[in-house]
Amino acid sequence: IQMTQSPSSLSASVGDRVTISCRASENINSYLHWYQHKPGKAPKLLIYTASFLQSGVSSRFSGSGSGTDYTLTISSLQPEDFAIYYCQQSYTAPRTFGQGTKVEVK
Amino acid sequence: EVHLVESGGVVVQPGGSLRLSCAASGFNFDDYSMHWVRQPPGKGLEWVALITWDGGGPSYADSVKGRFTISRDNRKKSIYLEMDNLGPEDTALYYCVKDRSLGGSGSFDYWGQGTWVTVSS
């Protein structure tokens, strides 16, 4: 299953609402997860199974979607949110990631 | 607290072999599937391999199938990645990752810091 994220990068300001999309090449039945990755650090799980907030993650992160189309939303971008975001499906093997979306400072 | 500590990454020549290890602590290791995920320099995340809680059902990315073998030792709370016939395309930071499920169909809820594998002559 191929995962396609859009956009590949975006520029935003602190306080902006940010939306990242992820499309699967076939139905993945909400087996869709979102990760944040900062340079020099391990990736961090944000959202699992499309819309469930991982424990300890800020509520400004939310996920939605079903079937083949999913969205990660950051309601009010904070300085610590500038990073690369990946979606990943676990519906079938091989597990696959999107190519990543880089969120940069405007 | 969950800890995953990878080791074994080195510089190796093309065609060579390597064994990565990952020591886990802070959770009931026997109850979870585990994965290896890698990130080549300047590129995105790539899933490599999965092993279920009981060592069954190993599965691999097409890019490593037939060359890499994932295994686990539940007594030692460790997983391993045997890597053979390495090529420059295998150069990457290799992460040990915990699945939140028994069968391996969950999200990746904990990651190690990674170990570097460089394939170069």
mmCIF file of C-alpha atoms in Angstrom:
data_model
loop_
_atom_site.group_PDB
_atom_site.id
_atom_site.type_symbol
_atom_site.label_atom_id
_atom_site.label_comp_id
_atom_site.label_asym_id
_atom_site.label_seq_id
_atom_site.Cartn_x
_atom_site.Cartn_y
_atom_site.Cartn_z
ATOM 1 C CA ILE A 1 0.000 0.000 0.000
ATOM 2 C CA GLN A 2 1.426 3.380 -1.025
ATOM 3 C CA MET A 3 0.989 6.353 1.294
ATOM 4 C CA THR A 4 1.040 9.841 -0.217
ATOM 5 C CA GLN A 5 1.240 12.940 1.953
ATOM 6 C CA SER A 6 0.452 16.476 0.919
ATOM 7 C CA PRO A 7 1.938 18.948 0.972
ATOM 8 C CA SER A 8 5.579 17.802 1.069
ATOM 9 C CA SER A 9 6.414 20.980 2.944
ATOM 10 C CA LEU A 10 4.662 24.041 4.265
ATOM 11 C CA SER A 11 5.569 27.327 5.865
ATOM 12 C CA ALA A 12 3.509 28.520 8.783
ATOM 13 C CA SER A 13 3.589 30.940 11.693
ATOM 14 C CA VAL A 14 3.111 30.338 15.388
ATOM 15 C CA GLY A 15 -0.600 30.293 16.080
ATOM 16 C CA ASP A 16 -1.575 29.067 12.610
ATOM 17 C CA ARG A 17 -3.899 26.154 12.038
ATOM 18 C CA VAL A 18 -2.038 23.504 10.028
ATOM 19 C CA THR A 19 -3.516 20.584 8.117
ATOM 20 C CA ILE A 20 -1.576 17.688 6.593
ATOM 21 C CA SER A 21 -3.203 15.096 4.366
ATOM 22 C CA CYS A 22 -2.376 11.455 3.836
ATOM 23 C CA ARG A 23 -3.896 9.268 1.154
ATOM 24 C CA ALA A 24 -3.559 5.478 0.959
ATOM 25 C CA SER A 25 -3.596 3.637 -2.359
ATOM 26 C CA GLU A 26 -6.339 1.390 -0.970
ATOM 27 C CA ASN A 27 -8.676 1.193 2.002
ATOM 28 C CA ILE A 28 -6.690 0.823 5.252
ATOM 29 C CA ASN A 29 -9.677 0.773 7.622
ATOM 30 C CA SER A 30 -8.304 3.498 9.915
ATOM 31 C CA TYR A 31 -5.064 1.605 10.586
ATOM 32 C CA LEU A 32 -3.366 4.972 10.157
ATOM 33 C CA HIS A 33 -0.928 6.619 12.541
ATOM 34 C CA TRP A 34 0.889 9.962 12.689
ATOM 35 C CA TYR A 35 4.419 10.657 13.917
ATOM 36 C CA GLN A 36 6.476 13.780 14.584
ATOM 37 C CA HIS A 37 10.199 13.654 13.869
ATOM 38 C CA LYS A 38 12.734 16.259 14.895
ATOM 39 C CA PRO A 39 16.411 16.205 13.853
ATOM 40 C CA GLY A 40 18.577 14.105 16.156
ATOM 41 C CA LYS A 41 15.604 12.679 18.023
ATOM 42 C CA ALA A 42 13.547 9.508 17.785
ATOM 43 C CA PRO A 43 10.184 9.817 16.026
ATOM 44 C CA LYS A 44 7.258 10.362 18.365
ATOM 45 C CA LEU A 45 3.779 8.856 18.034
ATOM 46 C CA LEU A 46 1.093 11.557 18.004
ATOM 47 C CA ILE A 47 -2.102 9.924 16.774
ATOM 48 C CA TYR A 48 -2.961 6.239 16.428
ATOM 49 C CA THR A 49 -5.766 4.491 14.600
ATOM 50 C CA ALA A 50 -6.654 7.666 12.725
ATOM 51 C CA SER A 51 -8.029 9.744 15.577
ATOM 52 C CA PHE A 52 -6.793 8.605 18.994
ATOM 53 C CA LEU A 53 -4.424 10.954 20.806
ATOM 54 C CA GLN A 54 -1.349 9.214 22.216
ATOM 55 C CA SER A 55 -0.940 9.658 25.945
ATOM 56 C CA GLY A 56 1.061 12.762 26.818
ATOM 57 C CA VAL A 57 0.567 14.445 23.448
ATOM 58 C CA SER A 58 -0.890 17.940 23.362
ATOM 59 C CA SER A 59 -4.587 18.199 22.499
ATOM 60 C CA ARG A 60 -3.782 20.753 19.785
ATOM 61 C CA PHE A 61 -2.994 17.676 17.658
ATOM 62 C CA SER A 62 -5.940 15.815 16.199
ATOM 63 C CA GLY A 63 -6.546 13.243 13.508
ATOM 64 C CA SER A 64 -9.472 12.327 11.335
ATOM 65 C CA GLY A 65 -10.378 10.299 8.299
ATOM 66 C CA SER A 66 -11.392 6.875 7.116
ATOM 67 C CA GLY A 67 -11.015 4.570 4.149
ATOM 68 C CA THR A 68 -8.187 5.992 2.082
ATOM 69 C CA ASP A 69 -8.073 9.649 3.226
ATOM 70 C CA TYR A 70 -6.739 10.952 6.525
ATOM 71 C CA THR A 71 -5.814 14.310 8.031
ATOM 72 C CA LEU A 72 -3.575 15.541 10.823
ATOM 73 C CA THR A 73 -4.488 18.952 12.216
ATOM 74 C CA ILE A 74 -2.479 21.177 14.514
ATOM 75 C CA SER A 75 -4.978 23.682 15.873
ATOM 76 C CA SER A 76 -2.516 26.392 16.896
ATOM 77 C CA LEU A 77 1.081 25.860 15.822
ATOM 78 C CA GLN A 78 3.647 26.222 18.606
ATOM 79 C CA PRO A 79 7.417 26.793 18.265
ATOM 80 C CA GLU A 80 8.138 23.194 19.271
ATOM 81 C CA ASP A 81 5.912 21.863 16.465
ATOM 82 C CA PHE A 82 8.322 22.706 13.640
ATOM 83 C CA ALA A 83 9.319 19.232 12.512
ATOM 84 C CA ILE A 84 8.661 16.553 9.891
ATOM 85 C CA TYR A 85 5.378 14.664 10.134
ATOM 86 C CA TYR A 86 4.818 11.158 8.779
ATOM 87 C CA CYS A 87 1.734 9.055 8.327
ATOM 88 C CA GLN A 88 2.036 5.261 8.419
ATOM 89 C CA GLN A 89 -0.342 2.377 7.746
ATOM 90 C CA SER A 90 -0.401 -0.858 9.725
ATOM 91 C CA TYR A 91 -3.295 -2.506 7.889
ATOM 92 C CA THR A 92 -1.064 -4.842 5.945
ATOM 93 C CA ALA A 93 2.556 -5.828 5.408
ATOM 94 C CA PRO A 94 4.763 -4.277 4.361
ATOM 95 C CA ARG A 95 4.045 -1.418 6.716
ATOM 96 C CA THR A 96 4.513 1.821 4.813
ATOM 97 C CA PHE A 97 5.145 5.456 5.645
ATOM 98 C CA GLY A 98 4.257 8.563 3.747
ATOM 99 C CA GLN A 99 7.173 10.559 2.385
ATOM 100 C CA GLY A 100 6.863 13.143 5.160
ATOM 101 C CA THR A 101 5.674 16.727 5.454
ATOM 102 C CA LYS A 102 8.158 19.313 6.667
ATOM 103 C CA VAL A 103 6.583 22.127 8.698
ATOM 104 C CA GLU A 104 8.847 25.166 8.553
ATOM 105 C CA VAL A 105 8.841 28.648 10.031
ATOM 106 C CA LYS A 106 7.259 31.245 7.775
ATOM 107 C CA GLU B 1 9.614 3.860 31.717
ATOM 108 C CA VAL B 2 10.090 2.183 28.350
ATOM 109 C CA HIS B 3 13.639 2.048 27.046
ATOM 110 C CA LEU B 4 14.884 0.615 23.763
ATOM 111 C CA VAL B 5 18.639 0.620 23.251
ATOM 112 C CA GLU B 6 20.116 -0.367 19.915
ATOM 113 C CA SER B 7 23.694 -1.473 19.359
ATOM 114 C CA GLY B 8 25.885 -3.029 16.712
ATOM 115 C CA GLY B 9 25.962 -0.325 14.086
ATOM 116 C CA VAL B 10 29.371 0.122 12.396
ATOM 117 C CA VAL B 11 31.027 0.855 9.079
ATOM 118 C CA VAL B 12 30.992 -2.294 6.936
ATOM 119 C CA GLN B 13 32.172 -3.044 3.426
ATOM 120 C CA PRO B 14 29.728 -3.794 0.596
ATOM 121 C CA GLY B 15 28.779 -7.449 0.622
ATOM 122 C CA GLY B 16 29.472 -7.682 4.329
ATOM 123 C CA SER B 17 27.297 -8.806 7.224
ATOM 124 C CA LEU B 18 26.237 -7.256 10.496
ATOM 125 C CA ARG B 19 24.069 -8.037 13.494
ATOM 126 C CA LEU B 20 22.103 -5.328 15.254
ATOM 127 C CA SER B 21 20.730 -5.795 18.761
ATOM 128 C CA CYS B 22 18.043 -4.011 20.729
ATOM 129 C CA ALA B 23 17.628 -4.338 24.486
ATOM 130 C CA ALA B 24 14.196 -3.501 25.867
ATOM 131 C CA SER B 25 13.085 -2.575 29.365
ATOM 132 C CA GLY B 26 10.185 -0.969 31.172
ATOM 133 C CA PHE B 27 7.362 -3.060 29.716
ATOM 134 C CA ASN B 28 6.178 -6.664 29.458
ATOM 135 C CA PHE B 29 8.355 -7.561 26.473
ATOM 136 C CA ASP B 30 6.607 -10.908 25.819
ATOM 137 C CA ASP B 31 3.312 -9.166 25.104
ATOM 138 C CA TYR B 32 4.310 -7.017 22.150
ATOM 139 C CA SER B 33 5.453 -7.253 18.584
ATOM 140 C CA MET B 34 8.618 -5.406 17.636
ATOM 141 C CA HIS B 35 9.956 -3.779 14.476
ATOM 142 C CA TRP B 36 13.050 -2.376 12.860
ATOM 143 C CA VAL B 37 12.642 0.911 10.977
ATOM 144 C CA ARG B 38 15.443 2.749 9.183
ATOM 145 C CA GLN B 39 16.139 6.228 7.875
ATOM 146 C CA PRO B 40 18.777 6.705 5.161
ATOM 147 C CA PRO B 41 20.658 10.014 5.299
ATOM 148 C CA GLY B 42 18.447 12.843 4.066
ATOM 149 C CA LYS B 43 15.490 10.560 3.388
ATOM 150 C CA GLY B 44 12.288 9.517 5.100
ATOM 151 C CA LEU B 45 11.386 6.619 7.355
ATOM 152 C CA GLU B 46 11.372 3.105 5.919
ATOM 153 C CA TRP B 47 9.896 0.094 7.700
ATOM 154 C CA VAL B 48 12.292 -2.881 7.595
ATOM 155 C CA ALA B 49 10.942 -5.868 9.535
ATOM 156 C CA LEU B 50 8.392 -7.108 12.077
ATOM 157 C CA ILE B 51 8.463 -9.946 14.576
ATOM 158 C CA THR B 52 5.386 -10.874 16.609
ATOM 159 C CA TRP B 53 5.320 -11.432 20.370
ATOM 160 C CA ASP B 54 6.133 -15.142 20.107
ATOM 161 C CA GLY B 55 8.741 -14.862 17.365
ATOM 162 C CA GLY B 56 6.299 -15.924 14.704
ATOM 163 C CA GLY B 57 5.173 -14.250 11.509
ATOM 164 C CA PRO B 58 8.340 -12.372 10.652
ATOM 165 C CA SER B 59 7.778 -10.086 7.712
ATOM 166 C CA TYR B 60 10.139 -7.898 5.729
ATOM 167 C CA ALA B 61 10.268 -4.978 3.361
ATOM 168 C CA ASP B 62 10.844 -6.112 -0.216
ATOM 169 C CA SER B 63 14.140 -4.204 -0.228
ATOM 170 C CA VAL B 64 15.634 -6.486 2.464
ATOM 171 C CA LYS B 65 13.766 -9.759 1.958
ATOM 172 C CA GLY B 66 16.178 -12.685 1.649
ATOM 173 C CA ARG B 67 19.080 -10.664 3.094
ATOM 174 C CA PHE B 68 17.872 -9.616 6.556
ATOM 175 C CA THR B 69 16.552 -11.820 9.375
ATOM 176 C CA ILE B 70 14.725 -10.527 12.432
ATOM 177 C CA SER B 71 14.661 -12.579 15.635
ATOM 178 C CA ARG B 72 13.943 -12.168 19.332
ATOM 179 C CA ASP B 73 14.879 -13.660 22.674
ATOM 180 C CA ASN B 74 12.096 -13.066 25.194
ATOM 181 C CA ARG B 75 14.279 -14.262 28.080
ATOM 182 C CA LYS B 76 16.802 -11.545 27.281
ATOM 183 C CA LYS B 77 14.107 -8.994 26.295
ATOM 184 C CA SER B 78 15.954 -8.374 23.073
ATOM 185 C CA ILE B 79 15.450 -8.349 19.336
ATOM 186 C CA TYR B 80 18.055 -8.730 16.635
ATOM 187 C CA LEU B 81 18.538 -7.957 12.966
ATOM 188 C CA GLU B 82 20.950 -10.130 11.008
ATOM 189 C CA MET B 83 21.957 -8.270 7.873
ATOM 190 C CA ASP B 84 23.730 -10.035 4.994
ATOM 191 C CA ASN B 85 24.997 -8.966 1.589
ATOM 192 C CA LEU B 86 24.878 -5.323 2.581
ATOM 193 C CA GLY B 87 24.903 -2.626 -0.064
ATOM 194 C CA PRO B 88 25.305 1.164 -0.005
ATOM 195 C CA GLU B 89 21.508 1.466 -0.095
ATOM 196 C CA ASP B 90 21.399 -0.084 3.391
ATOM 197 C CA THR B 91 23.288 2.850 4.880
ATOM 198 C CA ALA B 92 20.884 4.294 7.437
ATOM 199 C CA LEU B 93 20.027 4.994 11.049
ATOM 200 C CA TYR B 94 18.300 1.833 12.273
ATOM 201 C CA TYR B 95 15.599 2.205 14.927
ATOM 202 C CA CYS B 96 14.230 -0.493 17.213
ATOM 203 C CA VAL B 97 10.507 0.110 17.630
ATOM 204 C CA LYS B 98 7.817 -1.295 19.907
ATOM 205 C CA ASP B 99 4.378 -2.055 18.482
ATOM 206 C CA ARG B 100 1.431 -1.259 20.725
ATOM 207 C CA SER B 101 -0.162 -4.613 19.833
ATOM 208 C CA LEU B 102 0.483 -8.322 20.239
ATOM 209 C CA GLY B 103 0.073 -9.200 16.593
ATOM 210 C CA GLY B 104 1.990 -6.341 15.054
ATOM 211 C CA SER B 105 -0.844 -4.391 13.499
ATOM 212 C CA GLY B 106 -0.647 -1.461 15.854
ATOM 213 C CA SER B 107 1.125 1.847 15.862
ATOM 214 C CA PHE B 108 4.758 2.307 16.851
ATOM 215 C CA ASP B 109 4.487 3.748 20.327
ATOM 216 C CA TYR B 110 8.116 3.693 21.476
ATOM 217 C CA TRP B 111 11.325 4.148 19.528
ATOM 218 C CA GLY B 112 14.977 3.752 20.418
ATOM 219 C CA GLN B 113 17.548 6.410 19.583
ATOM 220 C CA GLY B 114 18.898 4.370 16.686
ATOM 221 C CA THR B 115 22.224 2.891 15.621
ATOM 222 C CA TRP B 116 24.093 3.923 12.478
ATOM 223 C CA VAL B 117 24.978 1.422 9.786
ATOM 224 C CA THR B 118 27.311 2.684 7.068
ATOM 225 C CA VAL B 119 28.095 0.489 4.075
ATOM 226 C CA SER B 120 31.190 1.792 2.362
ATOM 227 C CA SER B 121 34.516 0.569 1.014
#
